Short mmCIF file of C-alpha atoms and ligand atoms in Angstrom, two decimals:
data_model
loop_
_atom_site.label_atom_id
_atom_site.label_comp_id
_atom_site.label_asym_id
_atom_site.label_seq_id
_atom_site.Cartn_x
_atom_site.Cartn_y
_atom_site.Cartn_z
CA UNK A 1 2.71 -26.17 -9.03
CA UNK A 2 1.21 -24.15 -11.92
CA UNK A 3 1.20 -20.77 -9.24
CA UNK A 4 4.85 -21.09 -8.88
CA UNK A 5 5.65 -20.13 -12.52
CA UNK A 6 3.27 -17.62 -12.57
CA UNK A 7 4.79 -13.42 -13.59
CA UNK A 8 2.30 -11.91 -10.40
CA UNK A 9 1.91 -8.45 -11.08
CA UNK A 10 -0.64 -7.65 -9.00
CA UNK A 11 -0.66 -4.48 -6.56
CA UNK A 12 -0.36 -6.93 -3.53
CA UNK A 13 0.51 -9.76 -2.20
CA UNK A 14 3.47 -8.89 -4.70
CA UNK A 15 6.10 -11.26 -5.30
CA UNK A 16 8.63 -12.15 -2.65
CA UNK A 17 12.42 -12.07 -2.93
CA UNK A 18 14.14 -15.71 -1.98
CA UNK A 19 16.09 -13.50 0.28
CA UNK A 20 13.13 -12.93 2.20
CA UNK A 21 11.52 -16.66 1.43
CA UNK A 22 14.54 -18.12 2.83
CA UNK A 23 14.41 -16.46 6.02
CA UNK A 24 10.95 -17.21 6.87
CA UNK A 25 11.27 -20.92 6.64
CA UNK A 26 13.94 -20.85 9.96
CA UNK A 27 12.93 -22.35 13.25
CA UNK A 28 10.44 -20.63 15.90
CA UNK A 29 12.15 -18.44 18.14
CA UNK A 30 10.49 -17.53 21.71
CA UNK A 31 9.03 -14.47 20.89
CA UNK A 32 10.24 -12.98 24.95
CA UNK A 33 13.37 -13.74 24.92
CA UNK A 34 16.85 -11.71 23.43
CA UNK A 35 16.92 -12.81 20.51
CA UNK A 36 13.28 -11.73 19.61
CA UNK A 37 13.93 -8.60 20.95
CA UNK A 38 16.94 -7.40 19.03
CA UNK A 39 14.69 -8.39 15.96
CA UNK A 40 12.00 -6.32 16.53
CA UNK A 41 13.96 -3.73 17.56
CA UNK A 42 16.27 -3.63 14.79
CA UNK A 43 13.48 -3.73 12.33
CA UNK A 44 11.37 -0.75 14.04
CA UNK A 45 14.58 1.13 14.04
CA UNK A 46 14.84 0.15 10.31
CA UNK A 47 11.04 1.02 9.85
CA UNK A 48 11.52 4.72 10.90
CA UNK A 49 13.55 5.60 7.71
CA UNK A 50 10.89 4.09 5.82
CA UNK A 51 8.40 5.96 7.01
CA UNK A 52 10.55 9.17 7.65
CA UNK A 53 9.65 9.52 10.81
CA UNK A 54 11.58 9.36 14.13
CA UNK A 55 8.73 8.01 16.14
CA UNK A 56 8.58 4.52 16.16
CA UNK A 57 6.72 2.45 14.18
CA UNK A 58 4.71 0.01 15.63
CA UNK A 59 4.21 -3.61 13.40
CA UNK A 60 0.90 -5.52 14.01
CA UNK A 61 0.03 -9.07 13.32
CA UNK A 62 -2.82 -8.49 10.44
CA UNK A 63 -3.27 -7.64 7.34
CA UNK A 64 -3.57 -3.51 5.93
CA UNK A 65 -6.96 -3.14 7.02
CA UNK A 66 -6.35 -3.86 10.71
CA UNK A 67 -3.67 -1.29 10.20
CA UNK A 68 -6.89 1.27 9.25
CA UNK A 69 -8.87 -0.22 12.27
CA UNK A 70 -5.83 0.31 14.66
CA UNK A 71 -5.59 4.28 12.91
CA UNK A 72 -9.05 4.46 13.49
CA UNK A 73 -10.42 3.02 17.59
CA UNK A 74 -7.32 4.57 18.93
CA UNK A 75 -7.65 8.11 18.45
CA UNK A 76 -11.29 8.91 18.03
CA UNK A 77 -14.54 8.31 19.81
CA UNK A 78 -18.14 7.72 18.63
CA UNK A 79 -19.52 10.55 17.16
CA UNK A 80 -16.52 12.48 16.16
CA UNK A 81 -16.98 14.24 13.29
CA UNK A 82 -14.20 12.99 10.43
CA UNK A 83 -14.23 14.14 7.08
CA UNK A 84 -13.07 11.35 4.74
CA UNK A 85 -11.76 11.77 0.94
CA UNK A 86 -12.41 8.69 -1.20
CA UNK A 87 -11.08 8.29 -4.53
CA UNK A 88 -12.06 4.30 -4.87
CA UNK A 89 -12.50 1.21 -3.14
CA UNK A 90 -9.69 1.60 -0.66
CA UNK A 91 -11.01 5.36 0.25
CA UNK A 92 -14.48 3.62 0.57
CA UNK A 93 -13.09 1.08 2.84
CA UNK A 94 -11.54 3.35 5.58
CA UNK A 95 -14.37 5.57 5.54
CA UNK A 96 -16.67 2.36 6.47
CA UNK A 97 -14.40 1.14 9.50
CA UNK A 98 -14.76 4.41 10.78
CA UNK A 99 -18.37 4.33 9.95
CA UNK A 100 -19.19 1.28 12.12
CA UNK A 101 -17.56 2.19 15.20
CA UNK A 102 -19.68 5.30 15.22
CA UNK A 103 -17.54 8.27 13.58
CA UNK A 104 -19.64 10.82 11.85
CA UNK A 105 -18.32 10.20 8.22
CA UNK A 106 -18.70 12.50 5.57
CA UNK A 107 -17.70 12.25 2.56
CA UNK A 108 -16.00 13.76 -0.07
CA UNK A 109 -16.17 11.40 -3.20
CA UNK A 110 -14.21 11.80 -6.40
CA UNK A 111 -14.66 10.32 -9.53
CA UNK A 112 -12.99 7.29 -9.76
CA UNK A 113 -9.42 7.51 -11.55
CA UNK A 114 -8.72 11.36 -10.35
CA UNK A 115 -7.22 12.59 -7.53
CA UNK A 116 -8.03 14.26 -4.64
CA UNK A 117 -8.52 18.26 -4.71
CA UNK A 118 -6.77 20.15 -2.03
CA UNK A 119 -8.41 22.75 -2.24
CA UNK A 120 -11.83 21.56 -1.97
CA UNK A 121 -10.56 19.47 1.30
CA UNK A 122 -9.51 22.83 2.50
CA UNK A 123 -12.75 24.15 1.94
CA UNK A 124 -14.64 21.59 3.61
CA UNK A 125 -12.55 21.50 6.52
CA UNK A 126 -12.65 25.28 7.30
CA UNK A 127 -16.34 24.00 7.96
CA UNK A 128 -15.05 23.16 11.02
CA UNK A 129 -15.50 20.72 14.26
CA UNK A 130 -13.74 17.89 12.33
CA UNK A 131 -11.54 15.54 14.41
CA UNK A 132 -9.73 13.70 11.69
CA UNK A 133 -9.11 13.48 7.84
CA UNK A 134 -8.76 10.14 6.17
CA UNK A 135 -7.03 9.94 3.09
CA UNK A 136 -5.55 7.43 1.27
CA UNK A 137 -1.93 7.88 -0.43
CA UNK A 138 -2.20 5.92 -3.57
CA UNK A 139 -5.43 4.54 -4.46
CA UNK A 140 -5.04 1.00 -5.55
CA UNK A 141 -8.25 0.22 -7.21
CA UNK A 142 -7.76 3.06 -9.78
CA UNK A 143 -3.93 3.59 -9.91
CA UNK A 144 -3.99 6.91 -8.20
CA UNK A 145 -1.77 9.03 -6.58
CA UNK A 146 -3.23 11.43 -4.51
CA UNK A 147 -1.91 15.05 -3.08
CA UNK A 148 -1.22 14.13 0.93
CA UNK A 149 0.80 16.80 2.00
CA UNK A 150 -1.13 19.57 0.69
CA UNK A 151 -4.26 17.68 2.08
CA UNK A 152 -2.38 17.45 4.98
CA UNK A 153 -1.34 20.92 5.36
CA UNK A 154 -5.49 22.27 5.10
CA UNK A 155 -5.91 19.50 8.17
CA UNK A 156 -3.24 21.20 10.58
CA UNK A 157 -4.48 24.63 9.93
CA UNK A 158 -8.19 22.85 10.74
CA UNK A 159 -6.90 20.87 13.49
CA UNK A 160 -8.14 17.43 12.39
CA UNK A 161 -5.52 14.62 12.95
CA UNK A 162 -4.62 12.85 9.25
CA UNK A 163 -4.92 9.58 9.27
CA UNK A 164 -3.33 7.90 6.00
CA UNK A 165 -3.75 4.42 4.42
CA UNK A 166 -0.16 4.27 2.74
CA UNK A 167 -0.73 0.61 2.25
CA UNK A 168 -0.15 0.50 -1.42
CA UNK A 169 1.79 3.66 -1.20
CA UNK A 170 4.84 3.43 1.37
CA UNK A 171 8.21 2.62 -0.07
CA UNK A 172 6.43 3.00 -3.92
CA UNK A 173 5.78 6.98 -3.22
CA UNK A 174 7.58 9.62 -0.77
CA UNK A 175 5.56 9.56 2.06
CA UNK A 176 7.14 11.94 4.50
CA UNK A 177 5.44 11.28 7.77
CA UNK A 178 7.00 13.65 10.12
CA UNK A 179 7.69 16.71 7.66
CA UNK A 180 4.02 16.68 6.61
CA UNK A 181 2.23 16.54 10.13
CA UNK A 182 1.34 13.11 9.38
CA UNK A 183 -1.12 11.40 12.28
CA UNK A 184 -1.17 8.28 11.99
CA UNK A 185 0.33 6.51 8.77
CA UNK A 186 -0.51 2.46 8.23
CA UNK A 187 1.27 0.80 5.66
CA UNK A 188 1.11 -3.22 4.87
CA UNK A 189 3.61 -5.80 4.66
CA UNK A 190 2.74 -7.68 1.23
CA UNK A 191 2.74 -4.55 -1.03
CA UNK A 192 6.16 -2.55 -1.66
CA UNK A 193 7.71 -4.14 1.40
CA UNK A 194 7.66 -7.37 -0.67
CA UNK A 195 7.46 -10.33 2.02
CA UNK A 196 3.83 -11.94 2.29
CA UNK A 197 0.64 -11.03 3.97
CA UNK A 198 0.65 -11.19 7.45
CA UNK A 199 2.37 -7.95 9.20
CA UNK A 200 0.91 -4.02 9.08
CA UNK A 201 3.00 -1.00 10.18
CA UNK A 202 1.43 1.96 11.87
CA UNK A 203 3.34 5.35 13.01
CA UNK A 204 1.52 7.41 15.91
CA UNK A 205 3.04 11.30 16.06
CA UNK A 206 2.25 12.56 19.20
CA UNK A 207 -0.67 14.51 18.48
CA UNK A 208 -2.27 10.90 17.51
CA UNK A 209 -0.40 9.47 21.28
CA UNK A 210 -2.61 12.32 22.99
CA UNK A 211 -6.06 11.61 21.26
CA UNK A 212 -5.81 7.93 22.09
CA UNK A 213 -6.00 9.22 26.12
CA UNK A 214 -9.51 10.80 25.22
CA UNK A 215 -10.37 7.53 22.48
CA UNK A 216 -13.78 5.88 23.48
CA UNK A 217 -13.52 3.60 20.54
CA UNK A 218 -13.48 0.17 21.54
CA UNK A 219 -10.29 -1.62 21.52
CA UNK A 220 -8.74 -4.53 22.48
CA UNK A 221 -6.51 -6.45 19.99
CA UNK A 222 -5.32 -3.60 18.46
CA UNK A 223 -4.92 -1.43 21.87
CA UNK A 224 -1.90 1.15 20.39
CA UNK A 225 -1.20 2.29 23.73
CA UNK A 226 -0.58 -1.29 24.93
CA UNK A 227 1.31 -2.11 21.72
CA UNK A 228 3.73 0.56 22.36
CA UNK A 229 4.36 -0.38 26.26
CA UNK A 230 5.44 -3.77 25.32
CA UNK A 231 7.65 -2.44 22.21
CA UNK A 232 9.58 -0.51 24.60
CA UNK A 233 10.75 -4.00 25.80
CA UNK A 234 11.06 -5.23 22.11
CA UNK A 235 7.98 -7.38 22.36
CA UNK A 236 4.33 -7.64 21.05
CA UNK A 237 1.58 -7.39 23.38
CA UNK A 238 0.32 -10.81 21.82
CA UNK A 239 2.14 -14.14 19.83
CA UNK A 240 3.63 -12.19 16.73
CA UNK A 241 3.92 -13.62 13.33
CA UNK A 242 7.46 -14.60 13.83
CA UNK A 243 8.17 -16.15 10.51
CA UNK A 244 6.88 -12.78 9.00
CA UNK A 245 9.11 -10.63 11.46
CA UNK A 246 12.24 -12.66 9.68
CA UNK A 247 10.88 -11.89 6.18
CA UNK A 248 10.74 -7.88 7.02
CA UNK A 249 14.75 -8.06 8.50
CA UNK A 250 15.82 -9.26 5.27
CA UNK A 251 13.48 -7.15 2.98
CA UNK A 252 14.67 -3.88 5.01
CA UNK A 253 17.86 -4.97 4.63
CA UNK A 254 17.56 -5.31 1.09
CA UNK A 255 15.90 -1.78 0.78
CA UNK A 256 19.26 -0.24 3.03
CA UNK A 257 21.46 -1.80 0.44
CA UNK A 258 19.54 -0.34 -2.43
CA UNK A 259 18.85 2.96 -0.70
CA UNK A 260 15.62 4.69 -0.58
CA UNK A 261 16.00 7.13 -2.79
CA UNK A 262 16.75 4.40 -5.82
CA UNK A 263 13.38 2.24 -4.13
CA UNK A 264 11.71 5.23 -5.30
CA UNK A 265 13.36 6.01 -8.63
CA UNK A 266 12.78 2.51 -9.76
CA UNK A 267 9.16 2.49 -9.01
CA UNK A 268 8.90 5.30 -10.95
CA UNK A 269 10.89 4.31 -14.15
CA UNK A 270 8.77 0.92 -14.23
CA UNK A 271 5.71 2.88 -13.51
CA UNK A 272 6.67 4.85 -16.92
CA UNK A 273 7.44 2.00 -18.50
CA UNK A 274 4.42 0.20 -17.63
CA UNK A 275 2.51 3.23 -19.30
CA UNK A 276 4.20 3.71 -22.36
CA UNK A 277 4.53 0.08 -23.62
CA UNK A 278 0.67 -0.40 -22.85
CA UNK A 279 0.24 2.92 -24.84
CA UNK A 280 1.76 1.33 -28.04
CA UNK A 281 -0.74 -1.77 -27.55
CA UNK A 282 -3.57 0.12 -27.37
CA UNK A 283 -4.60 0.45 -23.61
CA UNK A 284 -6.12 3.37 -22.29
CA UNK A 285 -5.25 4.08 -18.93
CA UNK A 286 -7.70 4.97 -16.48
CA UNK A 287 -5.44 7.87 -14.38
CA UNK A 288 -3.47 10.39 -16.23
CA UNK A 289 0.18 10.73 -16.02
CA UNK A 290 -0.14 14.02 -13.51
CA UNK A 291 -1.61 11.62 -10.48
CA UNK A 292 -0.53 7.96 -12.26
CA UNK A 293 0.13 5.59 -8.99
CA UNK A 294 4.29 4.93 -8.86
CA UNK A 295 2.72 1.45 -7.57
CA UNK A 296 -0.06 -0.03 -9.93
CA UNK A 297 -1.68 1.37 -13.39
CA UNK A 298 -5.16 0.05 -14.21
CA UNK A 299 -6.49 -0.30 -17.91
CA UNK A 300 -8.93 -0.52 -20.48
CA UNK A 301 -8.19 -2.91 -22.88
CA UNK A 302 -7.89 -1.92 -26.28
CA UNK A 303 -11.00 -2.93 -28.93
CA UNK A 304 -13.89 -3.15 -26.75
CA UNK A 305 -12.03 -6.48 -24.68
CA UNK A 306 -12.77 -6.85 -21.47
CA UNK A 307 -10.43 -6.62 -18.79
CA UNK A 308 -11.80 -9.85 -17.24
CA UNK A 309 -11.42 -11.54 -20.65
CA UNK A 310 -7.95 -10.45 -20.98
CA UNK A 311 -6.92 -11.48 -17.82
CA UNK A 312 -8.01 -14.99 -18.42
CA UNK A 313 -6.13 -15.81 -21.78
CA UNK A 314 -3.05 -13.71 -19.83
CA UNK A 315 -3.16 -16.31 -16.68
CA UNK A 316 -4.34 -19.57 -18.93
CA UNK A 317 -1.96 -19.43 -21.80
CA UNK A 318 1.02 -17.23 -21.02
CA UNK A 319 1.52 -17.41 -16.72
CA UNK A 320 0.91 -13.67 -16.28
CA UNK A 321 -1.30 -12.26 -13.54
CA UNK A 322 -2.72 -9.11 -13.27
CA UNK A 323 -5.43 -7.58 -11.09
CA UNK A 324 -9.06 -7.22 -12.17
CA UNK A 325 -11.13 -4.02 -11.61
CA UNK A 326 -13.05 -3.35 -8.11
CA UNK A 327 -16.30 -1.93 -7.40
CA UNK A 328 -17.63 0.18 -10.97
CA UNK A 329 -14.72 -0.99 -12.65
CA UNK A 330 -15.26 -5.10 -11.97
CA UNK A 331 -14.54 -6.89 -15.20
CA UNK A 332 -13.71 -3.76 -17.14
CA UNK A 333 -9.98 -2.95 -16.43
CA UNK A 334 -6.83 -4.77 -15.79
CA UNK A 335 -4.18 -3.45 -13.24
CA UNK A 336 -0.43 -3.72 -13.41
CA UNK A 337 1.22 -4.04 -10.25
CA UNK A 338 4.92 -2.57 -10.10
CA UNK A 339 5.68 -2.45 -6.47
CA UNK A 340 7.63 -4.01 -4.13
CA UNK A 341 10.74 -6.86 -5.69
CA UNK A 342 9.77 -6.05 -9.11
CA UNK A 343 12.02 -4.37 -12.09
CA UNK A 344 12.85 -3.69 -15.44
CA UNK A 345 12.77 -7.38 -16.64
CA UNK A 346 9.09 -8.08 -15.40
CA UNK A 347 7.96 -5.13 -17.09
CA UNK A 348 9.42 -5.99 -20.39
CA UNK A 349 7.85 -9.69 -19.90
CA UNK A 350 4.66 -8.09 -19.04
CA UNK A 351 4.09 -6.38 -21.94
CA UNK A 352 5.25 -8.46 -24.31
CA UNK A 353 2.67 -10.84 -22.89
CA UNK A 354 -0.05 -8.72 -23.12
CA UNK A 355 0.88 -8.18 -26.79
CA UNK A 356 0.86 -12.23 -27.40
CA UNK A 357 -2.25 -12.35 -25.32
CA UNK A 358 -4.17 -9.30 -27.56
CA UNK A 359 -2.77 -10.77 -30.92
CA UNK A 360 -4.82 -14.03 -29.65
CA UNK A 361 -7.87 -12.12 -28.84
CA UNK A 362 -7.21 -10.82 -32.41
CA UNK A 363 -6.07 -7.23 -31.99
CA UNK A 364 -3.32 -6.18 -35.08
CA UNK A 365 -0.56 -5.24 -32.31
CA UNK A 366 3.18 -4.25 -32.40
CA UNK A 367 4.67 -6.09 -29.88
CA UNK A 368 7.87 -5.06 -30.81
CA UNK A 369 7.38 -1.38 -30.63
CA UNK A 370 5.58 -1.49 -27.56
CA UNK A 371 8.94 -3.47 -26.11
CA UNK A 372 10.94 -0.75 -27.03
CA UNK A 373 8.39 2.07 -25.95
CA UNK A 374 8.85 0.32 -22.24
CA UNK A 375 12.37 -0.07 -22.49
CA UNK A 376 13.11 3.66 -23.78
CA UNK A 377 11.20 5.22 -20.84
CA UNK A 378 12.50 2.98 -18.14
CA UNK A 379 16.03 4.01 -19.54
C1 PLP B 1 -4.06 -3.59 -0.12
C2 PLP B 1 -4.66 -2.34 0.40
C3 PLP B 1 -5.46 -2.30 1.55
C4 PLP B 1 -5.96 -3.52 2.24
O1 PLP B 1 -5.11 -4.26 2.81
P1 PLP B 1 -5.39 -5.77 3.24
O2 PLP B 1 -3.99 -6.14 3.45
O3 PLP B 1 -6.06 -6.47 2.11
O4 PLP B 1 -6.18 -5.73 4.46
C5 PLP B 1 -5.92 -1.09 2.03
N1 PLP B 1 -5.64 0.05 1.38
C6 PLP B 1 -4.91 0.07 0.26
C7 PLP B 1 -4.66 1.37 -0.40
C8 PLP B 1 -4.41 -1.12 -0.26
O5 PLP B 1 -3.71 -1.11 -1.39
#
């Protein structure tokens, strides 16, 4: 199987530890009985310190953007007013669930590749009569970090709930849910929590527990309230994604042996690697290094290549994979996943195979150098 010895550095599904492989290949438990309820329990208990938050965090069978749905029908009603702050296709995305289930969107858009502006949020939400803000904690199509407590901080002295799409962003960036007033925070299983697609996490403070009283949304599936009646017992309201549920006991076990604070310091040496052995090849990147994601780092390839061009001699000849460019940037850049059960040795691979893959597309490269720019800053 040609996918099996594929390098996948893509910002999600990332690769999977055998750890967590392993585990999801055991028999079906039932998922009412004790056994399936010390799991779930254990691993919401486990969730809480990833999300710094002592609420806890409820897991849903879907992927991220179920998460944003969830975040969305159960705390506001049609014709709320939300203000939403999109900095790319993600941004976009939230701002359109909310959209079609009859929220008054507006928008604040930034250019794609910066960050957010606090200040102008602030501005714009001392407008007043907004219910929410949605923001989005690292942008994924652009490789963007953007500033969610500060943004966070203009929406509590507005009163607008935050809701966040951390997808990309928990466990890759410090995303303090409780310290920063935090909403509603949704993150996804098959980014930094590296097991596959499958599961989303969403934290509710109680601010967010109140509005869903007064929610008119419509809801069913993704009912919070009901979600959160059957955790108490350690059970979903519906037939969980068990396998998944085994995956996510080992992976947050393997985060608790690492420790948090070295989940995030690794993310960040690779993300500085990333950068500065692409430098020495040529690559422009699209964010700067003030608001460069800690997750993913998108690309323009050096000489006037195309990033879809690039991509293909990377995947057919040397069994790398890296993202392509969404929306604007389709078939322009490349992006660089380093989240989730990647480290220093995929990064050095990485860019040495982009340096085989640009000599081939007949760029005069150092791959050397570059090697030893990545190594030096992941030191
Ligand atoms: C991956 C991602 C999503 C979408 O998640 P799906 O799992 O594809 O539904 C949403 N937001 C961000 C920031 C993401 O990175």
């Amino acid at each position: 199987d040609s996918q099996e010895d594929m390098l996948l550095l893509i910002p999600g599904p990332t690769p999977v530890p055998g750890r967590v492989l392993r585990a999801g290949s055991r028999p079906m438990m039932n998922h009412r009985c004790p056994a399936f309820h010390e799991l779930l329990l254990s691993c919401t208990s486990s969730l809480r310190d990833c999300f710094a938050t002592s609420t806890d965090p409820l897991t849903l069978t879907a992927s991220g953007t179920g998460g944003l749905e969830a975040a969305i029908v159960n705390t506001l009603s049609p014709g709320d007013k939300v203000l939403s702050v999109i900095t790319g296709a993600f941004g976009q995305r939230f701002a359109e669930i909310a959209e079609t289930y009859g929220a008054d969107v507006e928008r604040i858009e930034v250019p794609w590749g910066q960050a957010a502006d606090p200040a102008l949020v602030e501005a714009k939400l001392a407008g007043g009569g907004y219910k929410a803000l949605l923001c989005t904690l690292n942008e994924t199509s652009t490789g963007v970090v953007n500033p969610v407590q500060a943004m966070a901080a203009a929406a509590k002295a507005a009163g607008a709930l935050v809701l966040v799409d951390a997808i990309s962003g928990l466990l890759a960036t410090p995303c303090e849910t409780d310290a920063w007033g935090l909403a509603v925070v949704v993150a996804g299983s098959q980014k930094a929590f590296m097991i596959p697609p499958g599961l989303c996490f969403v934290t509710m403070s109680e601010a967010a527990w109140e509005a869903t009283k007064t929610a008119k949304m419509p809801r069913f599936y993704f009912d919070l309230p009901a979600a959160r009646k059957t955790l108490a017992k350690g059970e979903n309201p519906w037939t969980p994604a068990v396998s998944l549920l085994y995956g996510l006991r080992e992976s947050l076990d393997m985060i608790a042996e690492e420790g948090l604070t070295n989940v995030f310091a690794r993310h960040l040496r690779l993300r500085n690697g990333v950068r500065a052995g692409a430098a020495v090849l040529g690559f422009e990147a699209l964010a700067s290094d003030d608001v460069a994601s800690l997750a993913v780092t998108s690309f323009l390839p050096p000489g006037g290549i195309e990033g879809d061009a690039f991509r293909k001699v990377l995947r057919g000849h040397y069994g790398l994979e890296l993202a392509g460019g969404q929306g604007p940037l389709k078939g322009k850049i490349v992006r660089f996943g380093h989240l989730g059960y990647v480290h220093e040795a995929e990064v050095l691979k990485g860019i040495s195979l982009m340096a085989a893959a640009l000599a081939e597309l007949g760029q005069a490269v150092d791959p050397a150098r570059a090697v030893a720019a990545a190594r030096e800053a992941m030191a």
